[in-house]
Amino acid sequence: MILVTGGAGYIGSHLVMELLKQGKDVIVFDSLELGHIETIETLRQYGNLKFIKGNLKNIDDIRGAFMLNKDIEAVVHFAAYSQVAESVKNPQKYYYNNVYGTLNLLNAMLEFGVKKIVFSSTAATYGEPVYTPIDEKHPQNPINPYGTTKLIIEKIMDDYDKAYGLKSVRLRYFNVAGANSDGKIGEWHEPETHLIPNVLKASSFKSFKMFGTNYDTADGTCVRDYINVEDLADAHVKALEYLKNGGDTNYFNLGTKTGNSVKEVFAACESVKGTSIPLEICPRREGDPAELVADNTKAREVLGWTPKNDLKYSIKTAYEWENNLKKLQNMV
Ligand code: UDP
């Protein structure tokens, strides 16, 4: 049985769906502060899913999950706050939730003898790129509290391995995009801050705001590496297999090695929608590096992982999901 924290959220729910499709038993532990009960209801249709509503900040919530489920083999830990701008304004919220919450999780794991964890880390642990594409040897100097919380957790995991033999795989995501292929689950943030959903949500009432067109890139807009969410879920499945097969603590970049500019993403969204999208050019958003592209060689070689879906496919599935989400939101 696999315990997934944050399994009612965007990326976590895609992994849960994949595990259920493979016939695995899954427990989702989620506070539903940011995740959605509707997502859990959808996931239940795919297999044997237990849901525990709990908060990692309450050690007894997570101890209870282990106490009642003695057959947990491994944990996949998504639950976290992840908005960069908010983390700058309110670091206390981020350190308390992300770092303290993870400590409770790790301590409960040790107490109940569970010693394998796959952890959602981030390209934000690297900070301002010194070279590109970014490989795992790139220095980690986060430039915001969100990235720092994830780096601190990576370091705690190293120490817990040395002292207690807790094995971790840290997956450093670049820009996650798309929704599941049948449009049943997808990105559902309130408020939404990410590029693709914001372009797709734009209308004549609310134009899309493009943040900065004077970067030192080919077309002046920021370049990012958009990794499809189902490919990302597949990397987690492979990371679990790696640990199950006795793999040591390790860390991997998850991206495609291809960069796309904000203008390119915008044009691809217009092409998928088949209409022009109202656009407003705005000043730069604080803290956005010009370019973030992953060197994914290590994940390919060690995990045997290959991303399969391109940006256009991610945008198509995101668009289908946006349409389904509107229906869901009208119902709730
Ligand atoms: N972006 C934008 N308008 C938006 C949201 C994002 O122009 O409404 C830009 C943002 O400035 C960045 C890129 O799109 O250059 C990707 O931003 P996102 O928030 O999706 O991911 P991040 O790279 O911050 O993790």
mmCIF file of C-alpha atoms and ligand atoms in Angstrom:
data_model
loop_
_atom_site.group_PDB
_atom_site.id
_atom_site.type_symbol
_atom_site.label_atom_id
_atom_site.label_comp_id
_atom_site.label_asym_id
_atom_site.label_seq_id
_atom_site.Cartn_x
_atom_site.Cartn_y
_atom_site.Cartn_z
ATOM 1 C CA MET A 1 0.000 0.000 0.000
ATOM 2 C CA ILE A 2 1.257 3.471 -0.915
ATOM 3 C CA LEU A 3 0.477 6.544 1.201
ATOM 4 C CA VAL A 4 0.185 9.742 -0.865
ATOM 5 C CA THR A 5 0.112 13.050 0.998
ATOM 6 C CA GLY A 6 -1.523 15.829 -1.008
ATOM 7 C CA GLY A 7 -3.190 13.230 -3.220
ATOM 8 C CA ALA A 8 -6.252 15.458 -3.714
ATOM 9 C CA GLY A 9 -4.092 18.133 -5.364
ATOM 10 C CA TYR A 10 -2.992 18.674 -8.947
ATOM 11 C CA ILE A 11 0.108 16.501 -9.322
ATOM 12 C CA GLY A 12 -0.689 14.079 -6.496
ATOM 13 C CA SER A 13 -4.058 13.156 -8.002
ATOM 14 C CA HIS A 14 -2.394 12.191 -11.294
ATOM 15 C CA LEU A 15 -0.048 9.813 -9.500
ATOM 16 C CA VAL A 16 -2.935 8.339 -7.490
ATOM 17 C CA MET A 17 -4.889 7.721 -10.692
ATOM 18 C CA GLU A 18 -1.900 6.001 -12.285
ATOM 19 C CA LEU A 19 -1.267 3.792 -9.229
ATOM 20 C CA LEU A 20 -4.946 2.822 -9.060
ATOM 21 C CA LYS A 21 -4.974 1.997 -12.781
ATOM 22 C CA GLN A 22 -2.022 -0.317 -12.089
ATOM 23 C CA GLY A 23 -4.073 -2.098 -9.424
ATOM 24 C CA LYS A 24 -2.143 -0.706 -6.432
ATOM 25 C CA ASP A 25 -3.824 0.090 -3.109
ATOM 26 C CA VAL A 26 -3.544 3.755 -2.229
ATOM 27 C CA ILE A 27 -4.223 5.904 0.833
ATOM 28 C CA VAL A 28 -4.566 9.615 0.243
ATOM 29 C CA PHE A 29 -3.796 11.862 3.209
ATOM 30 C CA ASP A 30 -4.908 15.424 2.474
ATOM 31 C CA SER A 31 -6.188 18.358 4.538
ATOM 32 C CA LEU A 32 -8.436 19.490 1.645
ATOM 33 C CA GLU A 33 -7.260 23.043 2.315
ATOM 34 C CA LEU A 34 -6.024 23.211 -1.294
ATOM 35 C CA GLY A 35 -7.042 19.787 -2.588
ATOM 36 C CA HIS A 36 -10.621 18.990 -3.594
ATOM 37 C CA ILE A 37 -13.043 16.333 -2.357
ATOM 38 C CA GLU A 38 -14.456 16.164 -5.902
ATOM 39 C CA THR A 39 -11.022 14.903 -7.032
ATOM 40 C CA ILE A 40 -11.157 12.125 -4.419
ATOM 41 C CA GLU A 41 -14.649 11.147 -5.602
ATOM 42 C CA THR A 42 -13.365 10.941 -9.195
ATOM 43 C CA LEU A 43 -10.312 8.900 -8.169
ATOM 44 C CA ARG A 44 -12.454 6.387 -6.255
ATOM 45 C CA GLN A 45 -13.809 5.191 -9.610
ATOM 46 C CA TYR A 46 -10.360 3.896 -10.574
ATOM 47 C CA GLY A 47 -9.603 1.384 -7.809
ATOM 48 C CA ASN A 48 -9.042 0.714 -4.138
ATOM 49 C CA LEU A 49 -8.607 4.152 -2.558
ATOM 50 C CA LYS A 50 -8.745 5.069 1.112
ATOM 51 C CA PHE A 51 -9.037 8.731 2.018
ATOM 52 C CA ILE A 52 -7.880 10.271 5.299
ATOM 53 C CA LYS A 53 -8.602 13.946 5.923
ATOM 54 C CA GLY A 54 -5.748 15.163 8.048
ATOM 55 C CA ASN A 55 -3.124 17.849 8.450
ATOM 56 C CA LEU A 56 0.600 17.099 8.639
ATOM 57 C CA LYS A 57 0.983 19.896 11.171
ATOM 58 C CA ASN A 58 -0.923 17.632 13.602
ATOM 59 C CA ILE A 59 1.437 14.745 14.322
ATOM 60 C CA ASP A 60 -1.446 12.643 15.633
ATOM 61 C CA ASP A 61 -3.283 12.904 12.296
ATOM 62 C CA ILE A 62 -0.390 11.341 10.435
ATOM 63 C CA ARG A 63 0.476 8.869 13.224
ATOM 64 C CA GLY A 64 -3.135 7.728 13.036
ATOM 65 C CA ALA A 65 -2.789 7.039 9.319
ATOM 66 C CA PHE A 66 0.188 4.728 9.961
ATOM 67 C CA MET A 67 -1.352 3.168 13.058
ATOM 68 C CA LEU A 68 -4.485 2.125 11.177
ATOM 69 C CA ASN A 69 -2.622 0.941 8.074
ATOM 70 C CA LYS A 70 0.217 -1.386 8.978
ATOM 71 C CA ASP A 71 0.879 -2.380 5.344
ATOM 72 C CA ILE A 72 2.198 0.965 4.062
ATOM 73 C CA GLU A 73 5.357 0.208 2.050
ATOM 74 C CA ALA A 74 6.270 3.710 0.907
ATOM 75 C CA VAL A 75 5.153 7.327 1.004
ATOM 76 C CA VAL A 76 4.898 9.854 -1.806
ATOM 77 C CA HIS A 77 4.872 13.337 -0.297
ATOM 78 C CA PHE A 78 3.217 16.117 -2.305
ATOM 79 C CA ALA A 79 1.410 18.050 0.442
ATOM 80 C CA ALA A 80 2.879 21.568 0.582
ATOM 81 C CA TYR A 81 2.242 25.220 -0.068
ATOM 82 C CA SER A 82 3.845 26.110 -3.391
ATOM 83 C CA GLN A 83 3.250 29.740 -4.330
ATOM 84 C CA VAL A 84 6.495 31.656 -4.628
ATOM 85 C CA ALA A 85 5.027 35.161 -4.201
ATOM 86 C CA GLU A 86 3.006 34.122 -1.148
ATOM 87 C CA SER A 87 6.097 32.521 0.398
ATOM 88 C CA VAL A 88 7.947 35.836 0.123
ATOM 89 C CA LYS A 89 5.109 37.704 1.849
ATOM 90 C CA ASN A 90 4.436 35.048 4.479
ATOM 91 C CA PRO A 91 7.516 32.861 5.057
ATOM 92 C CA GLN A 92 6.222 31.787 8.478
ATOM 93 C CA LYS A 93 3.303 29.998 6.825
ATOM 94 C CA TYR A 94 5.699 28.198 4.468
ATOM 95 C CA TYR A 95 8.328 27.116 6.974
ATOM 96 C CA TYR A 96 5.699 25.969 9.454
ATOM 97 C CA ASN A 97 3.630 24.027 6.943
ATOM 98 C CA ASN A 98 6.246 22.644 4.582
ATOM 99 C CA VAL A 99 9.171 22.008 6.945
ATOM 100 C CA TYR A 100 7.403 21.232 10.218
ATOM 101 C CA GLY A 101 4.703 19.227 8.424
ATOM 102 C CA THR A 102 7.356 17.133 6.680
ATOM 103 C CA LEU A 103 9.238 16.567 9.953
ATOM 104 C CA ASN A 104 6.041 15.171 11.475
ATOM 105 C CA LEU A 105 5.624 12.910 8.468
ATOM 106 C CA LEU A 106 9.238 11.653 8.582
ATOM 107 C CA ASN A 107 9.079 11.103 12.340
ATOM 108 C CA ALA A 108 5.834 9.131 12.018
ATOM 109 C CA MET A 109 7.445 7.076 9.233
ATOM 110 C CA LEU A 110 10.386 6.227 11.508
ATOM 111 C CA GLU A 111 8.071 5.359 14.388
ATOM 112 C CA PHE A 112 6.158 2.893 12.205
ATOM 113 C CA GLY A 113 9.213 1.539 10.359
ATOM 114 C CA VAL A 114 8.397 2.928 6.882
ATOM 115 C CA LYS A 115 11.705 3.884 5.270
ATOM 116 C CA LYS A 116 10.989 4.825 1.663
ATOM 117 C CA ILE A 117 9.780 8.224 0.478
ATOM 118 C CA VAL A 118 9.431 9.979 -2.870
ATOM 119 C CA PHE A 119 9.376 13.735 -2.367
ATOM 120 C CA SER A 120 8.140 16.611 -4.548
ATOM 121 C CA SER A 121 11.074 18.954 -4.768
ATOM 122 C CA THR A 122 11.478 21.742 -7.258
ATOM 123 C CA ALA A 123 13.685 23.566 -9.736
ATOM 124 C CA ALA A 124 13.227 26.508 -7.332
ATOM 125 C CA THR A 125 15.894 24.884 -5.115
ATOM 126 C CA TYR A 126 18.477 25.905 -7.770
ATOM 127 C CA GLY A 127 17.627 29.617 -7.693
ATOM 128 C CA GLU A 128 19.009 31.872 -10.418
ATOM 129 C CA PRO A 129 20.585 29.601 -13.071
ATOM 130 C CA VAL A 130 24.358 29.751 -13.396
ATOM 131 C CA TYR A 131 24.254 27.629 -16.571
ATOM 132 C CA THR A 132 21.601 25.986 -18.717
ATOM 133 C CA PRO A 133 20.229 23.366 -19.122
ATOM 134 C CA ILE A 134 20.313 22.741 -15.371
ATOM 135 C CA ASP A 135 21.598 19.354 -14.237
ATOM 136 C CA GLU A 136 21.569 17.957 -10.704
ATOM 137 C CA LYS A 137 25.115 19.225 -10.046
ATOM 138 C CA HIS A 138 23.973 22.816 -10.458
ATOM 139 C CA PRO A 139 24.425 24.744 -7.166
ATOM 140 C CA GLN A 140 21.289 24.962 -5.016
ATOM 141 C CA ASN A 141 20.802 28.578 -3.921
ATOM 142 C CA PRO A 142 17.061 29.218 -3.712
ATOM 143 C CA ILE A 143 15.961 32.842 -4.043
ATOM 144 C CA ASN A 144 12.614 32.564 -2.257
ATOM 145 C CA PRO A 145 11.284 30.927 0.940
ATOM 146 C CA TYR A 146 9.302 28.326 -1.040
ATOM 147 C CA GLY A 147 12.503 27.022 -2.674
ATOM 148 C CA THR A 148 14.306 27.194 0.677
ATOM 149 C CA THR A 149 11.662 25.050 2.406
ATOM 150 C CA LYS A 150 12.147 22.352 -0.229
ATOM 151 C CA LEU A 151 15.950 22.514 0.024
ATOM 152 C CA ILE A 152 15.827 22.274 3.833
ATOM 153 C CA ILE A 153 13.646 19.170 3.493
ATOM 154 C CA GLU A 154 16.133 17.634 1.036
ATOM 155 C CA LYS A 155 18.882 18.190 3.620
ATOM 156 C CA ILE A 156 16.787 16.733 6.444
ATOM 157 C CA MET A 157 16.226 13.673 4.255
ATOM 158 C CA ASP A 158 19.986 13.261 3.751
ATOM 159 C CA ASP A 159 20.547 13.376 7.504
ATOM 160 C CA TYR A 160 17.661 10.962 8.177
ATOM 161 C CA ASP A 161 19.211 8.556 5.680
ATOM 162 C CA LYS A 162 22.638 8.709 7.350
ATOM 163 C CA ALA A 163 21.253 8.329 10.867
ATOM 164 C CA TYR A 164 18.161 6.154 10.396
ATOM 165 C CA GLY A 165 18.464 4.587 6.924
ATOM 166 C CA LEU A 166 15.429 6.432 5.530
ATOM 167 C CA LYS A 167 15.726 6.289 1.729
ATOM 168 C CA SER A 168 14.388 9.196 -0.306
ATOM 169 C CA VAL A 169 14.042 10.093 -3.959
ATOM 170 C CA ARG A 170 13.687 13.833 -4.488
ATOM 171 C CA LEU A 171 12.089 14.788 -7.770
ATOM 172 C CA ARG A 172 12.862 18.348 -8.781
ATOM 173 C CA TYR A 173 10.022 19.473 -11.003
ATOM 174 C CA PHE A 174 10.332 22.154 -13.641
ATOM 175 C CA ASN A 175 7.020 23.599 -14.995
ATOM 176 C CA VAL A 176 4.214 21.068 -14.738
ATOM 177 C CA ALA A 177 1.517 21.271 -17.415
ATOM 178 C CA GLY A 178 -1.575 19.529 -18.759
ATOM 179 C CA ALA A 179 -4.267 17.290 -17.349
ATOM 180 C CA ASN A 180 -5.087 13.601 -17.512
ATOM 181 C CA SER A 181 -5.894 12.222 -20.934
ATOM 182 C CA ASP A 182 -9.632 11.734 -20.327
ATOM 183 C CA GLY A 183 -10.147 15.214 -18.870
ATOM 184 C CA LYS A 184 -11.288 13.891 -15.455
ATOM 185 C CA ILE A 185 -8.671 15.586 -13.262
ATOM 186 C CA GLY A 186 -6.405 18.576 -13.785
ATOM 187 C CA GLU A 187 -5.050 21.813 -12.374
ATOM 188 C CA TRP A 188 -7.494 23.433 -9.927
ATOM 189 C CA HIS A 189 -5.944 26.276 -7.966
ATOM 190 C CA GLU A 190 -7.838 29.166 -6.447
ATOM 191 C CA PRO A 191 -6.525 31.712 -7.242
ATOM 192 C CA GLU A 192 -4.737 30.413 -10.354
ATOM 193 C CA THR A 193 -1.273 31.866 -10.924
ATOM 194 C CA HIS A 194 0.169 29.527 -13.583
ATOM 195 C CA LEU A 195 0.719 30.390 -17.203
ATOM 196 C CA ILE A 196 -1.238 27.791 -19.205
ATOM 197 C CA PRO A 197 -4.487 27.823 -17.177
ATOM 198 C CA ASN A 198 -4.370 31.621 -17.064
ATOM 199 C CA VAL A 199 -4.017 31.890 -20.858
ATOM 200 C CA LEU A 200 -6.843 29.368 -21.328
ATOM 201 C CA LYS A 201 -9.107 31.143 -18.813
ATOM 202 C CA ALA A 202 -8.646 34.570 -20.474
ATOM 203 C CA SER A 203 -11.714 36.090 -22.116
ATOM 204 C CA SER A 204 -12.947 39.440 -23.415
ATOM 205 C CA PHE A 205 -13.833 40.255 -19.759
ATOM 206 C CA LYS A 206 -10.387 39.367 -18.431
ATOM 207 C CA SER A 207 -7.411 39.506 -20.769
ATOM 208 C CA PHE A 208 -4.287 37.410 -20.230
ATOM 209 C CA LYS A 209 -1.505 39.351 -18.512
ATOM 210 C CA MET A 210 1.930 38.652 -20.016
ATOM 211 C CA PHE A 211 4.567 39.487 -17.387
ATOM 212 C CA GLY A 212 7.619 41.024 -19.064
ATOM 213 C CA THR A 213 8.655 41.129 -22.720
ATOM 214 C CA ASN A 214 12.142 42.568 -22.239
ATOM 215 C CA TYR A 215 14.048 39.529 -20.955
ATOM 216 C CA ASP A 216 17.344 38.508 -22.490
ATOM 217 C CA THR A 217 15.776 35.643 -24.487
ATOM 218 C CA ALA A 218 15.073 35.134 -28.214
ATOM 219 C CA ASP A 219 11.619 36.798 -28.125
ATOM 220 C CA GLY A 220 12.002 38.775 -24.887
ATOM 221 C CA THR A 221 9.698 36.562 -22.772
ATOM 222 C CA CYS A 222 10.695 34.012 -20.115
ATOM 223 C CA VAL A 223 11.608 30.497 -21.210
ATOM 224 C CA ARG A 224 10.432 27.488 -19.178
ATOM 225 C CA ASP A 225 10.535 23.718 -19.494
ATOM 226 C CA TYR A 226 6.938 22.423 -19.500
ATOM 227 C CA ILE A 227 6.697 18.827 -18.342
ATOM 228 C CA ASN A 228 3.429 16.968 -18.865
ATOM 229 C CA VAL A 229 1.694 15.946 -15.621
ATOM 230 C CA GLU A 230 1.108 12.327 -16.711
ATOM 231 C CA ASP A 231 4.802 12.004 -17.620
ATOM 232 C CA LEU A 232 5.554 13.431 -14.200
ATOM 233 C CA ALA A 233 3.279 10.856 -12.529
ATOM 234 C CA ASP A 234 5.108 8.131 -14.442
ATOM 235 C CA ALA A 235 8.433 9.356 -12.998
ATOM 236 C CA HIS A 236 6.986 8.891 -9.480
ATOM 237 C CA VAL A 237 5.942 5.330 -10.319
ATOM 238 C CA LYS A 238 9.486 4.680 -11.517
ATOM 239 C CA ALA A 239 10.957 6.310 -8.396
ATOM 240 C CA LEU A 240 8.836 3.995 -6.217
ATOM 241 C CA GLU A 241 10.093 0.990 -8.199
ATOM 242 C CA TYR A 242 13.665 2.259 -7.823
ATOM 243 C CA LEU A 243 13.298 2.377 -4.024
ATOM 244 C CA LYS A 244 11.499 -0.972 -3.916
ATOM 245 C CA ASN A 245 14.442 -2.504 -5.796
ATOM 246 C CA GLY A 246 16.820 -1.289 -3.091
ATOM 247 C CA GLY A 247 17.829 2.007 -4.731
ATOM 248 C CA ASP A 248 19.782 4.441 -2.588
ATOM 249 C CA THR A 249 18.775 8.017 -1.710
ATOM 250 C CA ASN A 250 18.871 10.062 -4.913
ATOM 251 C CA TYR A 251 17.522 13.170 -6.683
ATOM 252 C CA PHE A 252 16.446 13.860 -10.252
ATOM 253 C CA ASN A 253 15.405 16.764 -12.434
ATOM 254 C CA LEU A 254 12.089 16.248 -14.169
ATOM 255 C CA GLY A 255 11.782 18.277 -17.329
ATOM 256 C CA THR A 256 11.974 17.787 -21.086
ATOM 257 C CA LYS A 257 15.268 19.551 -21.892
ATOM 258 C CA THR A 258 13.220 21.819 -24.207
ATOM 259 C CA GLY A 259 12.447 25.438 -23.428
ATOM 260 C CA ASN A 260 9.371 27.354 -24.595
ATOM 261 C CA SER A 261 8.851 31.073 -24.221
ATOM 262 C CA VAL A 262 5.713 32.655 -22.765
ATOM 263 C CA LYS A 263 4.926 33.979 -26.259
ATOM 264 C CA GLU A 264 5.235 30.466 -27.725
ATOM 265 C CA VAL A 265 2.932 29.029 -25.057
ATOM 266 C CA PHE A 266 0.447 31.822 -25.700
ATOM 267 C CA ALA A 267 0.466 31.114 -29.471
ATOM 268 C CA ALA A 268 0.060 27.363 -28.874
ATOM 269 C CA CYS A 269 -2.953 28.062 -26.613
ATOM 270 C CA GLU A 270 -4.525 30.237 -29.332
ATOM 271 C CA SER A 271 -3.997 27.433 -31.829
ATOM 272 C CA VAL A 272 -5.583 24.805 -29.518
ATOM 273 C CA LYS A 273 -8.573 27.077 -28.758
ATOM 274 C CA GLY A 274 -8.845 28.104 -32.404
ATOM 275 C CA THR A 275 -9.468 31.745 -31.419
ATOM 276 C CA SER A 276 -7.392 34.783 -30.617
ATOM 277 C CA ILE A 277 -6.939 35.401 -26.885
ATOM 278 C CA PRO A 278 -7.064 38.953 -25.446
ATOM 279 C CA LEU A 279 -3.578 39.929 -24.316
ATOM 280 C CA GLU A 280 -2.219 42.634 -22.030
ATOM 281 C CA ILE A 281 1.535 43.261 -21.822
ATOM 282 C CA CYS A 282 2.485 43.909 -18.183
ATOM 283 C CA PRO A 283 5.697 44.650 -16.260
ATOM 284 C CA ARG A 284 7.898 41.760 -15.144
ATOM 285 C CA ARG A 285 6.687 39.650 -12.222
ATOM 286 C CA GLU A 286 9.135 39.784 -9.322
ATOM 287 C CA GLY A 287 11.474 36.813 -8.943
ATOM 288 C CA ASP A 288 11.073 35.298 -12.438
ATOM 289 C CA PRO A 289 14.415 34.073 -13.865
ATOM 290 C CA ALA A 290 14.747 34.521 -17.653
ATOM 291 C CA GLU A 291 15.252 30.854 -18.432
ATOM 292 C CA LEU A 292 14.783 27.516 -16.613
ATOM 293 C CA VAL A 293 15.390 24.353 -18.610
ATOM 294 C CA ALA A 294 16.171 20.901 -17.180
ATOM 295 C CA ASP A 295 18.895 18.516 -18.160
ATOM 296 C CA ASN A 296 16.970 15.265 -17.585
ATOM 297 C CA THR A 297 19.772 12.835 -18.507
ATOM 298 C CA LYS A 298 20.053 11.399 -14.989
ATOM 299 C CA ALA A 299 16.334 10.549 -14.697
ATOM 300 C CA ARG A 300 16.475 8.911 -18.130
ATOM 301 C CA GLU A 301 19.543 6.859 -17.271
ATOM 302 C CA VAL A 302 18.885 5.858 -13.665
ATOM 303 C CA LEU A 303 15.067 5.670 -13.548
ATOM 304 C CA GLY A 304 14.593 4.644 -17.186
ATOM 305 C CA TRP A 305 12.110 7.510 -17.516
ATOM 306 C CA THR A 306 11.296 9.196 -20.817
ATOM 307 C CA PRO A 307 8.805 12.056 -21.120
ATOM 308 C CA LYS A 308 6.392 11.255 -23.966
ATOM 309 C CA ASN A 309 3.949 14.143 -24.256
ATOM 310 C CA ASP A 310 4.782 17.491 -25.845
ATOM 311 C CA LEU A 311 3.620 20.997 -24.971
ATOM 312 C CA LYS A 312 0.781 21.008 -27.506
ATOM 313 C CA TYR A 313 -0.639 17.822 -25.979
ATOM 314 C CA SER A 314 -0.405 19.308 -22.477
ATOM 315 C CA ILE A 315 -2.278 22.400 -23.642
ATOM 316 C CA LYS A 316 -4.966 20.283 -25.361
ATOM 317 C CA THR A 317 -5.612 18.220 -22.219
ATOM 318 C CA ALA A 318 -5.499 21.357 -20.044
ATOM 319 C CA TYR A 319 -8.126 22.938 -22.295
ATOM 320 C CA GLU A 320 -10.431 19.893 -22.062
ATOM 321 C CA TRP A 321 -10.016 19.938 -18.302
ATOM 322 C CA GLU A 322 -10.758 23.705 -18.120
ATOM 323 C CA ASN A 323 -14.087 23.028 -19.820
ATOM 324 C CA ASN A 324 -14.887 20.186 -17.405
ATOM 325 C CA LEU A 325 -13.793 22.275 -14.437
ATOM 326 C CA LYS A 326 -16.284 25.009 -15.359
ATOM 327 C CA LYS A 327 -19.069 22.407 -15.176
ATOM 328 C CA LEU A 328 -17.758 21.087 -11.833
ATOM 329 C CA GLN A 329 -17.523 24.600 -10.374
ATOM 330 C CA ASN A 330 -21.101 25.343 -11.407
ATOM 331 C CA MET A 331 -22.167 22.263 -9.508
ATOM 332 C CA VAL A 332 -20.365 23.069 -6.228
HETATM 333 N N1 UDP B 1 3.233 34.186 -16.607
HETATM 334 C C1 UDP B 1 2.577 35.230 -17.263
HETATM 335 N N2 UDP B 1 1.259 35.464 -16.930
HETATM 336 C C2 UDP B 1 0.567 34.714 -16.020
HETATM 337 C C3 UDP B 1 1.255 33.650 -15.379
HETATM 338 C C4 UDP B 1 2.588 33.417 -15.696
HETATM 339 O O1 UDP B 1 3.154 35.939 -18.098
HETATM 340 O O2 UDP B 1 -0.624 34.980 -15.762
HETATM 341 C C5 UDP B 1 4.647 33.915 -16.940
HETATM 342 C C6 UDP B 1 5.561 34.044 -15.716
HETATM 343 O O3 UDP B 1 5.978 35.373 -15.572
HETATM 344 C C7 UDP B 1 6.684 33.079 -16.090
HETATM 345 C C8 UDP B 1 6.000 31.997 -16.920
HETATM 346 O O4 UDP B 1 4.755 32.576 -17.352
HETATM 347 O O5 UDP B 1 7.622 33.738 -16.918
HETATM 348 C C9 UDP B 1 5.712 30.724 -16.121
HETATM 349 O O6 UDP B 1 5.050 31.097 -14.931
HETATM 350 P P1 UDP B 1 4.299 30.057 -13.988
HETATM 351 O O7 UDP B 1 3.680 30.833 -12.853
HETATM 352 O O8 UDP B 1 3.370 29.218 -14.806
HETATM 353 O O9 UDP B 1 5.429 29.095 -13.463
HETATM 354 P P2 UDP B 1 6.837 29.419 -12.698
HETATM 355 O O10 UDP B 1 7.880 29.437 -13.772
HETATM 356 O O11 UDP B 1 6.681 30.708 -11.964
HETATM 357 O O12 UDP B 1 6.982 28.246 -11.798
#
